[in-house]
Amino acid sequence: MNPLGPNPLGWPGYEAQLARARERSGGAESVSWRRHRHAVVITFDFRFLGGSVGTATGAVIEEAFTEARATHLPVVSMIATGGSRMQEGMLSLRQLQRVAWLCAMHREAGLPHVSVLCDPTTGGLWASLGAGADVVVGVAGAQVGFAGSRVRPDDGPAYTAEGQFAAGTVDVVVSRDEVDSTVRRILGVLTRGDAVPAEVPRALGAQELPENGWSAVLRARAAERPRAGAYLDDYFDDRVPISGDRAGGVDPGMLCGIGSRGGRAIAFAAQTGTATTPAGFRTASRLIRLAERFALPVLTLVDTPGAANDAAAERAGVGAAIAELFATVAEARVPITTLVVGEGGSGGALALSSPEHTWITPDAYFSVIAPELAAAILKRDDVPRLADDLRLRPQDLVELGVVRGISDHR
């Protein structure tokens, strides 16, 4: 509580506003918390001065996080707020630092934090308690944004849960009726893992090995070849998506999340056959760092012709994003298992690959560069012959020691 009292600035009529808010909401403050069996749940009440946060509110949030650490429970934040409480001035705004510190302590304790963005979620609490969670759930149609409705330039779709999902700052958007079940599923996989390597997925496509390099390339590019979605469906009993790079970007060609398999939680990052964008690489890095926090093994599925190399990708920092992923994989304190399921195109594929635990399917290839591009660089017109020279077939890669083995149909 504030030692200066409930009205630290001497704001005219503030005590009366607090009294009316308590009568309207039935609560002592804009935030309350309860310890449930599987989590400590923080709940905002927008009826109480628009869910705004003052010094007493910050104290309630601190109580909740302290209880969660003491009982080793996750925190679920059900947010509905207009931001900081102007009647308490900078004392209110400083609660954002308090909340950030509480979230950091919770992370250091290795405990999950899931935020649910209800309508509305705006101001500093979105930029601290909301966006700073491990997994961010948006309620469909909710107003979400740093700027509130009375201070922003327009009311475009960017200021919605769906807009924040498109910008890479929300992991999943669900209806209000689906919130409870979604949070249960998320908490179910954000458990402390065993750091045991993930099992290599079985091959779903061709069984026979390619006769030559060019046939390996054509099979990997075939439209009928099983893609990442099929492998994830076959491998996991259930999975929860992790979406977005938290820097304004989403790559639909990089599927990330945490799945359950035989009672184990395993993080995954899977390319889907498209050129991977900077947002895709950054999302994969974010996923691996999240897995480290909970000692979760990681499964990566490689399938890309290469990194996106257009002007937009360069402006978005594709080189830096790849470098970040290389470093994240190299420094990972959890085991990473990789299966190449299609095209393994250059550094865009290698960045997602485990240095020591990479396997390949019979209908995939891995190459320093696509044969056509190699032919252009080397000024050769015999692309099929060049594919042989690159030794990119699965059996070639095993012989060279690039991969540990070829996945079968067990």
Coordinates of C-alpha atoms in Angstrom, one line a residue:
M1 CA 0.0 0.0 0.0
N2 CA 1.0 3.6 -0.4
P3 CA 2.4 5.2 2.8
L4 CA 1.0 8.5 1.5
G5 CA -2.5 7.2 1.9
P6 CA -5.2 6.2 -0.6
N7 CA -5.0 9.7 -2.3
P8 CA -1.3 10.4 -2.5
L9 CA -1.7 13.4 -4.9
G10 CA -4.6 14.9 -3.1
W11 CA -6.7 14.5 -6.3
P12 CA -10.1 16.3 -5.9
G13 CA -12.9 13.7 -5.4
Y14 CA -10.6 10.6 -5.7
E15 CA -11.8 9.1 -2.4
A16 CA -15.4 9.4 -3.6
Q17 CA -14.5 7.8 -6.9
L18 CA -12.9 4.9 -5.1
A19 CA -16.0 4.5 -2.9
R20 CA -18.3 4.4 -5.9
A21 CA -16.0 1.9 -7.7
R22 CA -16.1 -0.4 -4.7
E23 CA -19.9 -0.2 -4.5
R24 CA -20.2 -0.8 -8.3
S25 CA -17.8 -3.8 -8.5
G26 CA -18.1 -5.3 -5.0
G27 CA -14.4 -5.5 -4.8
A28 CA -11.7 -3.6 -2.9
E29 CA -9.6 -2.8 -5.9
S30 CA -9.5 -3.2 -9.7
V31 CA -7.6 -6.5 -9.4
S32 CA -8.1 -9.6 -7.3
W33 CA -6.5 -13.0 -7.2
R34 CA -7.2 -16.5 -6.1
R35 CA -5.1 -19.6 -5.7
H36 CA -6.5 -22.5 -7.6
R37 CA -5.2 -26.1 -7.8
H38 CA -3.1 -25.6 -10.8
A39 CA -2.5 -21.8 -11.0
V40 CA -2.7 -18.5 -9.3
V41 CA -5.3 -16.4 -11.2
I42 CA -5.1 -12.6 -11.3
T43 CA -8.4 -11.1 -12.5
F44 CA -9.1 -7.5 -13.5
D45 CA -12.5 -5.8 -13.1
F46 CA -13.1 -3.1 -15.6
R47 CA -16.0 -1.8 -13.6
F48 CA -13.5 -0.6 -11.0
L49 CA -12.2 2.7 -12.6
G50 CA -11.7 1.0 -15.9
G51 CA -9.5 -1.7 -14.5
S52 CA -6.8 1.0 -14.0
V53 CA -3.8 0.3 -11.9
G54 CA -2.7 2.3 -8.9
T55 CA -0.4 1.7 -5.9
A56 CA -2.9 -0.5 -4.1
T57 CA -3.4 -2.5 -7.3
G58 CA 0.3 -3.1 -7.7
A59 CA 0.3 -4.4 -4.1
V60 CA -2.4 -6.9 -4.9
I61 CA -0.5 -8.1 -8.0
E62 CA 2.6 -8.5 -5.9
E63 CA 0.7 -10.6 -3.4
A64 CA -0.4 -12.9 -6.2
F65 CA 3.1 -13.4 -7.7
T66 CA 4.5 -13.9 -4.2
E67 CA 2.0 -16.7 -3.5
A68 CA 2.7 -18.3 -6.9
R69 CA 6.4 -18.5 -6.2
A70 CA 5.8 -19.8 -2.7
T71 CA 3.5 -22.6 -3.9
H72 CA 5.4 -23.1 -7.2
L73 CA 2.4 -22.4 -9.3
P74 CA 1.9 -20.8 -12.7
V75 CA 0.3 -17.4 -13.0
V76 CA -2.7 -16.7 -15.3
S77 CA -3.4 -13.0 -15.8
M78 CA -7.0 -12.2 -16.9
I79 CA -6.5 -8.6 -18.0
A80 CA -9.1 -5.9 -18.7
T81 CA -7.7 -2.5 -18.2
G82 CA -7.5 1.0 -19.6
G83 CA -4.0 1.5 -18.2
S84 CA -2.5 3.5 -15.3
R85 CA -4.6 5.5 -12.9
M86 CA -4.1 9.2 -13.5
Q87 CA -5.4 10.2 -10.1
E88 CA -2.1 8.7 -8.6
G89 CA 0.2 10.2 -11.2
M90 CA 3.7 8.8 -11.5
L91 CA 3.2 6.6 -8.4
S92 CA 0.7 4.8 -10.6
L93 CA 3.0 4.6 -13.6
R94 CA 5.8 3.2 -11.5
Q95 CA 3.7 0.1 -10.9
L96 CA 4.7 -1.0 -14.4
Q97 CA 8.3 -1.4 -13.2
R98 CA 7.0 -3.3 -10.2
V99 CA 5.0 -5.6 -12.4
A100 CA 8.0 -6.1 -14.7
W101 CA 10.1 -7.1 -11.7
L102 CA 7.5 -9.5 -10.5
C103 CA 7.4 -11.2 -13.9
A104 CA 11.2 -11.4 -14.0
M105 CA 11.3 -13.1 -10.6
H106 CA 8.6 -15.5 -11.7
R107 CA 10.6 -16.4 -14.8
E108 CA 13.7 -16.8 -12.7
A109 CA 11.8 -19.3 -10.6
G110 CA 11.1 -21.3 -13.8
L111 CA 7.3 -20.9 -13.5
P112 CA 4.9 -20.3 -16.4
H113 CA 2.9 -17.1 -17.0
V114 CA -0.1 -17.0 -19.3
S115 CA -1.9 -13.8 -20.0
V116 CA -5.4 -13.5 -21.4
L117 CA -6.2 -10.2 -23.1
C118 CA -9.9 -9.4 -22.5
D119 CA -11.7 -6.3 -23.7
P120 CA -10.1 -3.9 -23.4
T121 CA -6.4 -4.4 -22.7
T122 CA -4.6 -1.1 -23.3
G123 CA -1.9 1.0 -21.9
G124 CA 1.1 0.0 -19.8
L125 CA -0.4 -3.2 -18.4
W126 CA -0.6 -4.5 -22.0
A127 CA 3.1 -3.6 -22.4
S128 CA 4.1 -5.3 -19.2
L129 CA 1.9 -7.9 -17.6
G130 CA 0.2 -8.8 -20.9
A131 CA 2.9 -8.8 -23.6
G132 CA 5.5 -10.1 -21.2
A133 CA 3.9 -13.4 -20.5
D134 CA 5.3 -16.7 -21.9
V135 CA 2.1 -17.4 -23.9
V136 CA -0.4 -14.6 -24.8
V137 CA -4.0 -15.5 -25.5
G138 CA -6.3 -12.9 -27.1
V139 CA -10.0 -12.9 -26.8
A140 CA -11.7 -12.5 -30.2
G141 CA -12.8 -9.0 -30.9
A142 CA -11.1 -7.6 -27.8
Q143 CA -9.5 -4.1 -28.0
V144 CA -5.8 -4.5 -27.5
G145 CA -3.1 -1.9 -27.9
F146 CA -0.7 0.3 -26.1
A147 CA -2.8 3.4 -27.0
G148 CA -6.3 3.6 -25.5
S149 CA -9.3 4.5 -27.6
R150 CA -9.3 8.2 -26.5
V151 CA -5.7 8.9 -27.3
R152 CA -4.9 6.9 -30.5
P153 CA -5.2 8.3 -34.0
D154 CA -7.8 5.8 -35.3
D155 CA -9.7 2.7 -34.4
G156 CA -8.3 0.4 -37.1
P157 CA -7.9 -3.4 -36.9
A158 CA -4.3 -3.0 -35.5
Y159 CA -5.9 -2.2 -32.1
T160 CA -7.6 -5.6 -31.8
A161 CA -6.6 -9.1 -30.5
E162 CA -6.6 -10.2 -34.2
G163 CA -4.5 -7.3 -35.2
Q164 CA -1.9 -8.1 -32.5
F165 CA -1.9 -11.7 -33.6
A166 CA -1.1 -10.6 -37.2
A167 CA 1.7 -8.4 -35.8
G168 CA 3.3 -11.3 -33.9
T169 CA 2.5 -10.2 -30.3
V170 CA -0.3 -12.7 -29.6
D171 CA 0.1 -16.5 -29.8
V172 CA -3.5 -17.5 -30.3
V173 CA -7.0 -15.8 -30.6
V174 CA -10.0 -17.7 -29.2
S175 CA -13.6 -16.9 -28.4
R176 CA -14.5 -16.0 -24.8
D177 CA -16.1 -19.5 -24.3
E178 CA -12.8 -21.2 -25.3
V179 CA -10.5 -19.3 -22.9
D180 CA -10.7 -21.7 -20.0
S181 CA -10.1 -24.8 -22.1
T182 CA -7.3 -23.1 -24.0
V183 CA -5.5 -22.0 -20.8
R184 CA -5.8 -25.5 -19.4
R185 CA -4.2 -26.9 -22.5
I186 CA -1.4 -24.4 -22.3
L187 CA -0.7 -25.1 -18.7
G188 CA -0.8 -28.8 -19.5
V189 CA 2.2 -28.5 -21.8
L190 CA 4.1 -25.7 -20.0
T191 CA 5.3 -28.2 -17.4
R192 CA 8.8 -29.0 -16.2
G193 CA 10.3 -31.2 -18.8
D194 CA 12.8 -34.1 -18.6
A195 CA 15.3 -32.7 -21.1
V196 CA 15.4 -36.2 -22.7
P197 CA 15.9 -35.9 -26.5
A198 CA 12.7 -36.1 -28.6
E199 CA 12.2 -39.3 -30.5
V200 CA 12.8 -39.0 -34.3
P201 CA 9.5 -39.0 -36.2
R202 CA 8.8 -41.8 -38.5
A203 CA 9.0 -41.2 -42.2
L204 CA 5.5 -40.7 -43.8
G205 CA 6.4 -40.6 -47.5
A206 CA 8.6 -42.6 -49.9
Q207 CA 10.4 -45.6 -48.5
E208 CA 13.0 -46.2 -51.2
L209 CA 16.1 -44.1 -51.6
P210 CA 16.6 -41.9 -54.7
E211 CA 18.8 -43.2 -57.4
N212 CA 20.5 -39.9 -58.2
G213 CA 20.7 -36.4 -57.0
W214 CA 18.2 -34.8 -59.3
S215 CA 15.5 -37.4 -58.5
A216 CA 16.1 -36.6 -54.8
V217 CA 15.4 -32.9 -55.5
L218 CA 12.3 -33.6 -57.5
R219 CA 10.9 -35.9 -54.9
A220 CA 11.5 -33.3 -52.2
R221 CA 9.6 -30.7 -54.3
A222 CA 6.7 -33.0 -55.2
A223 CA 3.3 -31.6 -54.2
E224 CA 2.1 -34.9 -52.9
R225 CA 5.0 -35.3 -50.4
P226 CA 3.9 -35.2 -46.7
R227 CA 4.5 -31.8 -45.2
A228 CA 5.1 -30.5 -41.7
G229 CA 1.4 -30.5 -40.8
A230 CA 1.1 -34.2 -41.5
Y231 CA 4.2 -35.0 -39.4
L232 CA 3.0 -32.9 -36.5
D233 CA -0.4 -34.6 -36.6
D234 CA 1.2 -38.0 -36.7
Y235 CA 3.7 -37.3 -33.9
F236 CA 1.7 -35.4 -31.3
D237 CA -1.4 -36.2 -29.3
D238 CA -2.1 -32.5 -28.8
R239 CA -0.3 -29.2 -29.4
V240 CA -0.5 -25.6 -28.5
P241 CA 0.7 -22.9 -30.9
I242 CA 3.4 -20.3 -30.2
S243 CA 3.1 -17.6 -32.9
G244 CA 5.0 -14.5 -33.8
D245 CA 8.4 -13.0 -33.2
R246 CA 7.3 -10.3 -30.7
A247 CA 8.9 -7.8 -33.1
G248 CA 6.0 -7.1 -35.5
G249 CA 6.2 -10.2 -37.7
V250 CA 4.6 -13.6 -38.3
D251 CA 5.7 -16.3 -40.7
P252 CA 2.9 -18.8 -41.5
G253 CA 5.6 -21.0 -43.0
M254 CA 7.2 -21.6 -39.6
L255 CA 4.9 -23.6 -37.2
C256 CA 6.0 -23.4 -33.6
G257 CA 4.5 -24.6 -30.4
I258 CA 4.6 -27.2 -27.6
G259 CA 3.0 -30.6 -28.0
S260 CA 2.3 -33.6 -25.9
R261 CA 3.4 -37.0 -26.9
G262 CA 2.8 -40.0 -24.7
G263 CA 2.6 -37.8 -21.7
R264 CA 5.7 -35.8 -22.5
A265 CA 5.9 -32.2 -23.4
I266 CA 8.0 -31.4 -26.5
A267 CA 8.6 -28.0 -28.1
F268 CA 8.6 -27.9 -31.9
A269 CA 9.6 -25.6 -34.8
A270 CA 8.7 -26.8 -38.2
Q271 CA 9.2 -25.3 -41.7
T272 CA 6.4 -26.0 -44.2
G273 CA 8.2 -25.8 -47.5
T274 CA 8.3 -22.1 -48.0
A275 CA 11.2 -19.6 -47.9
T276 CA 11.6 -18.8 -44.3
T277 CA 11.3 -15.1 -43.4
P278 CA 13.1 -13.1 -40.6
A279 CA 10.0 -13.4 -38.5
G280 CA 10.1 -17.2 -38.9
F281 CA 13.7 -17.4 -37.7
R282 CA 13.0 -15.1 -34.8
T283 CA 10.0 -17.1 -33.8
A284 CA 12.0 -20.3 -33.8
S285 CA 14.6 -18.7 -31.6
R286 CA 11.9 -17.5 -29.2
L287 CA 10.5 -21.1 -29.1
I288 CA 13.8 -22.6 -28.2
R289 CA 14.5 -20.1 -25.5
L290 CA 11.1 -20.8 -24.0
A291 CA 11.8 -24.6 -24.1
E292 CA 15.0 -23.9 -22.2
R293 CA 13.1 -22.3 -19.4
F294 CA 11.0 -25.4 -18.8
A295 CA 13.7 -28.0 -19.7
L296 CA 11.6 -29.2 -22.7
P297 CA 13.3 -31.1 -25.5
V298 CA 12.9 -29.6 -29.0
L299 CA 11.9 -31.2 -32.3
T300 CA 12.7 -29.2 -35.5
L301 CA 11.4 -30.2 -38.9
V302 CA 13.4 -28.8 -41.8
D303 CA 11.7 -28.1 -45.1
T304 CA 12.6 -24.9 -47.0
P305 CA 14.1 -24.0 -50.3
G306 CA 16.1 -21.5 -48.3
A307 CA 15.8 -18.2 -46.5
A308 CA 13.7 -15.4 -48.0
N309 CA 16.1 -13.2 -49.9
D310 CA 13.8 -10.4 -51.3
A311 CA 14.2 -6.8 -50.5
A312 CA 11.6 -7.0 -47.7
A313 CA 13.5 -9.8 -46.0
E314 CA 16.8 -7.8 -46.2
R315 CA 15.1 -4.8 -44.7
A316 CA 13.7 -6.9 -41.9
G317 CA 17.2 -8.2 -41.0
V318 CA 17.2 -11.7 -42.4
G319 CA 20.9 -12.1 -41.9
A320 CA 20.7 -11.1 -38.2
A321 CA 17.7 -13.3 -37.7
I322 CA 19.5 -16.3 -39.1
A323 CA 22.6 -15.5 -36.9
E324 CA 20.3 -15.3 -33.9
L325 CA 18.9 -18.7 -34.6
F326 CA 22.3 -20.3 -35.2
A327 CA 23.5 -18.9 -31.8
T328 CA 20.3 -20.0 -30.0
V329 CA 20.7 -23.6 -31.3
A330 CA 24.4 -23.6 -30.5
E331 CA 23.8 -22.3 -27.0
A332 CA 20.7 -24.4 -26.2
R333 CA 20.8 -26.2 -22.9
V334 CA 18.1 -28.7 -24.0
P335 CA 18.4 -31.4 -26.6
I336 CA 17.3 -30.6 -30.1
T337 CA 16.3 -33.4 -32.5
T338 CA 16.0 -32.5 -36.2
L339 CA 14.3 -34.3 -39.1
V340 CA 14.7 -33.1 -42.7
V341 CA 11.4 -33.9 -44.3
G342 CA 11.7 -32.1 -47.6
E343 CA 14.0 -29.5 -49.1
G344 CA 17.1 -28.6 -47.0
G345 CA 18.1 -25.4 -48.7
S346 CA 21.3 -23.8 -47.6
G347 CA 21.7 -21.7 -44.4
G348 CA 17.9 -21.2 -44.1
A349 CA 17.6 -24.9 -43.4
L350 CA 20.9 -25.4 -41.5
A351 CA 19.9 -22.7 -39.0
L352 CA 17.1 -24.9 -37.7
S353 CA 19.1 -28.0 -37.6
S354 CA 20.8 -29.7 -34.6
P355 CA 24.6 -29.9 -35.1
E356 CA 24.7 -33.5 -33.8
H357 CA 21.2 -35.0 -33.9
T358 CA 19.9 -34.5 -37.4
W359 CA 18.1 -37.2 -39.4
I360 CA 16.5 -37.2 -42.8
T361 CA 13.6 -38.9 -44.6
P362 CA 14.1 -40.9 -47.9
D363 CA 12.2 -38.2 -49.9
A364 CA 14.3 -35.2 -48.7
Y365 CA 17.6 -33.7 -49.6
F366 CA 20.1 -31.3 -47.9
S367 CA 22.4 -29.1 -50.0
V368 CA 24.7 -26.1 -49.7
I369 CA 22.5 -24.5 -52.4
A370 CA 19.8 -25.5 -54.8
P371 CA 21.2 -27.1 -58.0
E372 CA 19.8 -24.5 -60.3
L373 CA 21.4 -21.7 -58.3
A374 CA 24.7 -23.5 -58.2
A375 CA 24.5 -23.9 -61.9
A376 CA 23.9 -20.2 -62.4
I377 CA 26.9 -19.3 -60.1
L378 CA 29.2 -21.8 -61.7
K379 CA 28.0 -21.1 -65.2
R380 CA 27.1 -24.7 -65.9
D381 CA 24.0 -25.9 -67.8
D382 CA 24.0 -29.5 -66.6
V383 CA 21.7 -29.1 -63.5
P384 CA 21.0 -32.9 -63.0
R385 CA 24.7 -33.7 -63.1
L386 CA 25.4 -30.9 -60.7
A387 CA 22.8 -32.3 -58.3
D388 CA 24.9 -35.5 -58.3
D389 CA 28.1 -33.6 -57.7
L390 CA 26.6 -31.8 -54.7
R391 CA 26.0 -35.2 -53.0
L392 CA 22.7 -34.1 -51.5
R393 CA 20.9 -37.5 -51.4
P394 CA 20.0 -39.0 -48.0
Q395 CA 22.5 -41.8 -48.4
D396 CA 25.2 -39.4 -49.4
L397 CA 24.6 -37.3 -46.3
V398 CA 24.8 -40.3 -44.1
E399 CA 28.1 -41.3 -45.7
L400 CA 29.5 -37.7 -45.3
G401 CA 28.4 -37.6 -41.7
V402 CA 26.1 -34.6 -42.2
V403 CA 23.1 -36.6 -40.8
R404 CA 23.0 -39.4 -38.3
G405 CA 20.6 -41.6 -40.2
I406 CA 17.6 -42.0 -42.4
S407 CA 14.1 -42.2 -40.8
D408 CA 12.0 -45.2 -41.6
H409 CA 8.3 -46.1 -41.5
R410 CA 8.4 -47.9 -38.1

